[in-house]
């Protein structure tokens, strides 16, 4: 069934997602905070909007974006690093209010496994989220904001570390020495599967869910980054003494066994 879909945030994930959805026949509107990027969105077949969400409010035609949309994908990560971290929750409160006045049916909120904090062991959707970082805390509160909107059903996708052809931790880790927690398992997901999971939520009506999304292979950091460095002709990172903890594994069994989602792209490529 063809749907009218709006994507807030057409960046590294949002732009290829929009292009994929358009290729499947959906009508897609998308936002950018830079007016210079509007022609690129339009050339990709996206109905472009210049909209910025700040602590002071929303700048741009938010009502027009939502007017004909059935599904809204919120892909706005918190930016809390640097000398002037923002109040992500306040931004999402403005967005929640604007959405509450619309005729939307469903929301997909892109979140992160950082909401699970320092918990160890196997982490499922039933694990109580105990964020230890400010980004994780603000994401968890924001998840709840969108789950509480009357007459709109929201699905939360908690992605593990995002990787793709042009984005991988090895580029920063290469050649480094004395890194910690080399025996911790990696929790990563390729861009192809980020898009695949989001599209599955829409096409299969997985609404009102919380979904962990990580590729179901978890080698140790030491093993994994050594292998990837060799594949790319880079200097492998070196890990020092390990901690007494075991690290966490983000369990995607709900996606695989219950929802029957088949992962597309291995993290080993």
CSV table of C-alpha atoms in Angstrom, one decimal:
chain,number,residue,atom,x,y,z
A,1,UNK,CA,0.0,0.0,0.0
A,2,UNK,CA,1.4,3.4,-1.1
A,3,UNK,CA,1.9,5.8,1.8
A,4,UNK,CA,2.7,9.5,2.2
A,5,UNK,CA,5.8,9.6,4.3
A,6,UNK,CA,7.7,12.5,5.9
A,7,UNK,CA,11.3,12.3,7.0
A,8,UNK,CA,12.7,14.8,9.4
A,9,UNK,CA,16.4,14.8,8.8
A,10,UNK,CA,17.6,13.9,5.3
A,11,UNK,CA,21.3,13.3,6.1
A,12,UNK,CA,23.4,10.2,6.2
A,13,UNK,CA,20.5,7.9,6.9
A,14,UNK,CA,17.5,9.9,5.9
A,15,UNK,CA,18.5,10.7,2.3
A,16,UNK,CA,19.2,7.1,1.2
A,17,UNK,CA,16.1,6.0,3.1
A,18,UNK,CA,14.0,8.6,1.2
A,19,UNK,CA,15.4,7.5,-2.1
A,20,UNK,CA,14.7,3.8,-1.3
A,21,UNK,CA,11.1,4.6,-0.2
A,22,UNK,CA,10.5,6.6,-3.4
A,23,UNK,CA,11.8,3.6,-5.4
A,24,UNK,CA,9.1,1.5,-3.8
A,25,UNK,CA,6.4,3.9,-4.9
A,26,UNK,CA,5.9,6.0,-1.8
A,27,UNK,CA,5.4,9.7,-1.8
A,28,UNK,CA,8.2,11.2,0.4
A,29,UNK,CA,8.7,14.6,1.9
A,30,UNK,CA,11.9,15.4,3.6
A,31,UNK,CA,13.5,18.2,5.7
A,32,UNK,CA,16.9,19.8,5.9
A,33,UNK,CA,18.2,22.6,8.0
A,34,UNK,CA,20.2,24.0,5.1
A,35,UNK,CA,18.4,25.8,2.3
A,36,UNK,CA,21.4,25.0,0.1
A,37,UNK,CA,20.5,21.3,0.2
A,38,UNK,CA,16.9,21.8,-1.0
A,39,UNK,CA,17.7,21.4,-4.7
A,40,UNK,CA,19.5,18.1,-4.0
A,41,UNK,CA,16.5,16.7,-2.2
A,42,UNK,CA,14.2,17.8,-5.0
A,43,UNK,CA,16.5,16.2,-7.6
A,44,UNK,CA,16.2,13.0,-5.7
A,45,UNK,CA,12.4,13.0,-6.0
A,46,UNK,CA,11.8,14.2,-2.4
A,47,UNK,CA,9.4,17.0,-1.7
A,48,UNK,CA,11.8,19.4,0.1
A,49,UNK,CA,11.2,21.5,3.2
A,50,UNK,CA,13.6,23.8,5.1
A,51,UNK,CA,12.7,23.2,8.7
A,52,UNK,CA,14.8,23.6,11.8
A,53,UNK,CA,13.9,22.5,15.3
A,54,UNK,CA,15.6,24.4,18.2
A,55,UNK,CA,15.1,25.0,21.8
A,56,UNK,CA,13.2,28.2,20.9
A,57,UNK,CA,10.8,26.4,18.6
A,58,UNK,CA,10.3,25.2,15.0
A,59,UNK,CA,11.4,27.4,12.2
A,60,UNK,CA,9.8,26.4,8.9
A,61,UNK,CA,6.5,25.1,7.4
A,62,UNK,CA,5.9,22.2,9.8
A,63,UNK,CA,2.2,22.2,9.3
A,64,UNK,CA,2.6,21.9,5.5
A,65,UNK,CA,5.0,19.0,6.0
A,66,UNK,CA,2.5,17.1,8.1
A,67,UNK,CA,-0.6,18.0,6.2
A,68,UNK,CA,-0.7,15.1,3.8
A,69,UNK,CA,1.6,12.7,5.7
A,70,UNK,CA,0.5,9.4,7.2
A,71,UNK,CA,3.9,8.4,8.6
A,72,UNK,CA,6.5,10.7,10.2
A,73,UNK,CA,10.1,9.4,10.6
A,74,UNK,CA,11.9,11.4,13.2
A,75,UNK,CA,15.6,11.1,12.4
A,76,UNK,CA,17.1,14.0,14.4
A,77,UNK,CA,20.0,12.8,16.7
A,78,UNK,CA,20.9,14.7,19.8
A,79,UNK,CA,23.9,17.0,19.5
A,80,UNK,CA,25.2,17.2,23.0
A,81,UNK,CA,29.0,17.4,22.4
A,82,UNK,CA,31.1,20.5,22.4
A,83,UNK,CA,31.1,23.6,24.5
A,84,UNK,CA,27.4,24.4,24.0
A,85,UNK,CA,25.3,21.2,24.2
A,86,UNK,CA,21.7,21.7,23.3
A,87,UNK,CA,18.5,20.6,25.2
A,88,UNK,CA,17.3,17.8,22.9
A,89,UNK,CA,14.3,17.1,25.1
A,90,UNK,CA,13.1,20.7,24.7
A,91,UNK,CA,13.4,20.5,20.9
A,92,UNK,CA,11.4,17.3,20.9
A,93,UNK,CA,8.7,18.9,23.1
A,94,UNK,CA,8.2,21.5,20.4
A,95,UNK,CA,8.0,18.7,17.8
A,96,UNK,CA,5.6,16.7,19.9
A,97,UNK,CA,3.2,19.7,20.2
A,98,UNK,CA,3.3,20.3,16.4
A,99,UNK,CA,2.6,16.7,15.7
A,100,UNK,CA,-0.3,16.6,18.2
A,101,UNK,CA,-2.2,19.1,16.1
A,102,UNK,CA,-1.8,17.0,12.9
A,103,UNK,CA,-3.7,14.1,11.3
A,104,UNK,CA,-0.7,11.8,11.4
A,105,UNK,CA,-1.3,8.1,12.0
A,106,UNK,CA,2.1,6.8,12.9
A,107,UNK,CA,5.6,7.8,14.0
A,108,UNK,CA,8.9,6.1,13.7
A,109,UNK,CA,11.4,7.6,16.2
A,110,UNK,CA,15.0,6.8,15.5
A,111,UNK,CA,16.7,6.1,18.9
A,112,UNK,CA,19.9,4.4,20.0
A,113,UNK,CA,21.0,1.5,22.2
A,114,UNK,CA,22.7,4.1,24.3
A,115,UNK,CA,19.5,4.2,26.4
A,116,UNK,CA,20.7,0.9,27.9
A,117,UNK,CA,23.7,2.6,29.5
A,118,UNK,CA,26.3,0.5,31.2
A,119,UNK,CA,24.2,-2.6,31.5
A,120,UNK,CA,26.1,-5.8,30.9
A,121,UNK,CA,25.2,-9.1,29.2
A,122,UNK,CA,22.4,-9.8,26.7
A,123,UNK,CA,20.1,-6.8,26.2
A,124,UNK,CA,16.6,-7.3,24.9
A,125,UNK,CA,13.7,-4.9,24.5
A,126,UNK,CA,12.5,-6.1,27.9
A,127,UNK,CA,15.7,-4.8,29.6
A,128,UNK,CA,15.0,-1.7,31.6
A,129,UNK,CA,16.7,1.2,30.0
A,130,UNK,CA,19.2,2.9,32.4
A,131,UNK,CA,21.1,5.5,30.4
A,132,UNK,CA,24.4,6.6,31.8
A,133,UNK,CA,25.2,9.3,29.2
A,134,UNK,CA,23.3,12.6,28.7
A,135,UNK,CA,22.5,11.6,25.1
A,136,UNK,CA,21.0,8.3,26.2
A,137,UNK,CA,19.0,10.0,29.0
A,138,UNK,CA,17.5,12.6,26.6
A,139,UNK,CA,16.8,10.0,24.0
A,140,UNK,CA,14.9,7.9,26.5
A,141,UNK,CA,12.7,10.9,27.6
A,142,UNK,CA,12.1,11.8,24.0
A,143,UNK,CA,11.0,8.3,23.2
A,144,UNK,CA,8.3,8.6,25.8
A,145,UNK,CA,7.2,12.0,24.5
A,146,UNK,CA,6.2,10.5,21.2
A,147,UNK,CA,4.7,7.4,22.7
A,148,UNK,CA,2.3,9.6,24.7
A,149,UNK,CA,0.7,11.5,21.7
A,150,UNK,CA,-3.1,10.6,21.6
A,151,UNK,CA,-4.4,8.9,18.4
A,152,UNK,CA,-0.9,8.4,17.0
A,153,UNK,CA,0.9,5.0,17.3
A,154,UNK,CA,4.7,5.3,17.6
A,155,UNK,CA,7.4,2.7,17.0
A,156,UNK,CA,10.8,3.2,18.5
A,157,UNK,CA,13.9,1.8,16.7
A,158,UNK,CA,17.0,1.6,18.9
A,159,UNK,CA,19.9,1.2,16.5
A,160,UNK,CA,23.3,0.0,17.5
A,161,UNK,CA,26.4,1.7,16.1
A,162,UNK,CA,25.8,2.8,12.5
A,163,UNK,CA,28.2,1.8,9.8
A,164,UNK,CA,28.4,2.1,6.0
A,165,UNK,CA,30.8,2.4,3.1
A,166,UNK,CA,31.7,5.9,4.1
A,167,UNK,CA,31.2,5.6,7.9
A,168,UNK,CA,33.1,3.1,10.1
A,169,UNK,CA,34.8,3.3,13.6
A,170,UNK,CA,38.0,1.8,12.2
A,171,UNK,CA,38.9,5.1,10.5
A,172,UNK,CA,39.3,6.7,13.9
A,173,UNK,CA,40.7,3.6,15.7
A,174,UNK,CA,43.3,2.7,13.2
A,175,UNK,CA,46.8,2.8,14.7
A,176,UNK,CA,45.7,3.7,18.2
A,177,UNK,CA,47.3,1.9,21.1
A,178,UNK,CA,46.2,1.0,24.6
A,179,UNK,CA,42.5,1.0,23.9
A,180,UNK,CA,40.3,-0.5,26.5
A,181,UNK,CA,37.7,-3.3,26.6
A,182,UNK,CA,39.1,-5.3,23.6
A,183,UNK,CA,37.1,-8.4,24.8
A,184,UNK,CA,33.8,-6.5,24.7
A,185,UNK,CA,31.5,-7.6,21.9
A,186,UNK,CA,30.8,-5.1,19.0
A,187,UNK,CA,27.2,-4.0,18.4
A,188,UNK,CA,26.9,-2.6,14.9
A,189,UNK,CA,24.4,-2.3,12.0
A,190,UNK,CA,24.9,-1.4,8.4
A,191,UNK,CA,23.1,1.4,6.7
A,192,UNK,CA,21.4,-1.1,4.4
A,193,UNK,CA,19.7,-2.7,7.4
A,194,UNK,CA,18.8,0.6,9.0
A,195,UNK,CA,16.8,1.3,5.8
A,196,UNK,CA,15.5,-2.3,5.7
A,197,UNK,CA,14.2,-2.3,9.3
A,198,UNK,CA,12.5,1.1,8.8
A,199,UNK,CA,10.8,0.0,5.6
A,200,UNK,CA,9.7,-3.3,7.2
A,201,UNK,CA,8.0,-1.3,10.0
A,202,UNK,CA,6.1,0.7,7.4
A,203,UNK,CA,5.1,-2.1,5.0
A,204,UNK,CA,4.3,-4.7,7.7
A,205,UNK,CA,2.6,-2.3,10.1
A,206,UNK,CA,4.9,-3.0,13.1
A,207,UNK,CA,3.4,-0.1,15.1
A,208,UNK,CA,3.5,0.4,18.8
A,209,UNK,CA,6.7,-1.5,19.1
A,210,UNK,CA,10.2,-1.0,20.6
A,211,UNK,CA,12.8,-2.7,18.4
A,212,UNK,CA,16.5,-3.4,19.0
A,213,UNK,CA,18.4,-3.3,15.7
A,214,UNK,CA,21.9,-4.7,15.7
A,215,UNK,CA,23.5,-7.2,13.3
A,216,UNK,CA,23.4,-10.6,15.0
A,217,UNK,CA,27.1,-11.2,15.0
A,218,UNK,CA,29.2,-9.9,17.9
A,219,UNK,CA,32.9,-10.6,17.7
A,220,UNK,CA,35.1,-9.0,20.2
A,221,UNK,CA,36.3,-5.5,19.5
A,222,UNK,CA,39.9,-6.8,19.3
A,223,UNK,CA,39.1,-9.4,16.7
A,224,UNK,CA,36.7,-7.3,14.7
A,225,UNK,CA,38.7,-4.2,14.3
A,226,UNK,CA,41.9,-6.1,13.5
A,227,UNK,CA,40.0,-7.9,10.7
A,228,UNK,CA,38.5,-4.8,9.3
A,229,UNK,CA,41.8,-2.9,9.4
A,230,UNK,CA,43.5,-5.6,7.5
A,231,UNK,CA,40.7,-5.6,4.9
A,232,UNK,CA,41.1,-1.9,4.4
A,233,UNK,CA,44.9,-1.8,4.4
A,234,UNK,CA,44.9,0.1,7.7
A,235,UNK,CA,47.0,-0.2,10.8
A,236,UNK,CA,45.0,-2.3,13.3
A,237,UNK,CA,44.3,-0.7,16.7
A,238,UNK,CA,45.9,-2.3,19.8
A,239,UNK,CA,44.0,-3.1,22.9
A,240,UNK,CA,45.5,-3.1,26.4
A,241,UNK,CA,44.3,-4.6,29.7
A,242,UNK,CA,40.7,-5.7,29.8
A,243,UNK,CA,38.2,-4.7,32.4
A,244,UNK,CA,36.5,-7.2,34.7
A,245,UNK,CA,33.2,-6.7,32.9
A,246,UNK,CA,31.9,-8.6,29.9
A,247,UNK,CA,30.3,-5.8,27.9
A,248,UNK,CA,26.8,-6.0,26.4
A,249,UNK,CA,25.3,-7.8,23.4
A,250,UNK,CA,22.3,-6.0,21.8
A,251,UNK,CA,19.9,-8.9,21.1
A,252,UNK,CA,17.8,-8.5,17.9
A,253,UNK,CA,16.0,-11.8,18.4
A,254,UNK,CA,12.6,-10.0,18.4
A,255,UNK,CA,13.3,-8.7,14.9
A,256,UNK,CA,14.7,-12.0,13.6
A,257,UNK,CA,12.6,-14.6,15.3
A,258,UNK,CA,9.3,-12.8,16.0
A,259,UNK,CA,9.2,-10.3,13.1
A,260,UNK,CA,11.1,-12.6,10.7
A,261,UNK,CA,13.4,-9.8,9.5
A,262,UNK,CA,16.3,-11.0,7.4
A,263,UNK,CA,19.4,-8.9,7.7
A,264,UNK,CA,20.9,-7.8,4.4
A,265,UNK,CA,24.5,-6.7,4.9
A,266,UNK,CA,27.1,-8.3,7.2
A,267,UNK,CA,29.2,-6.0,9.4
A,268,UNK,CA,32.2,-8.0,8.2
A,269,UNK,CA,32.2,-6.5,4.8
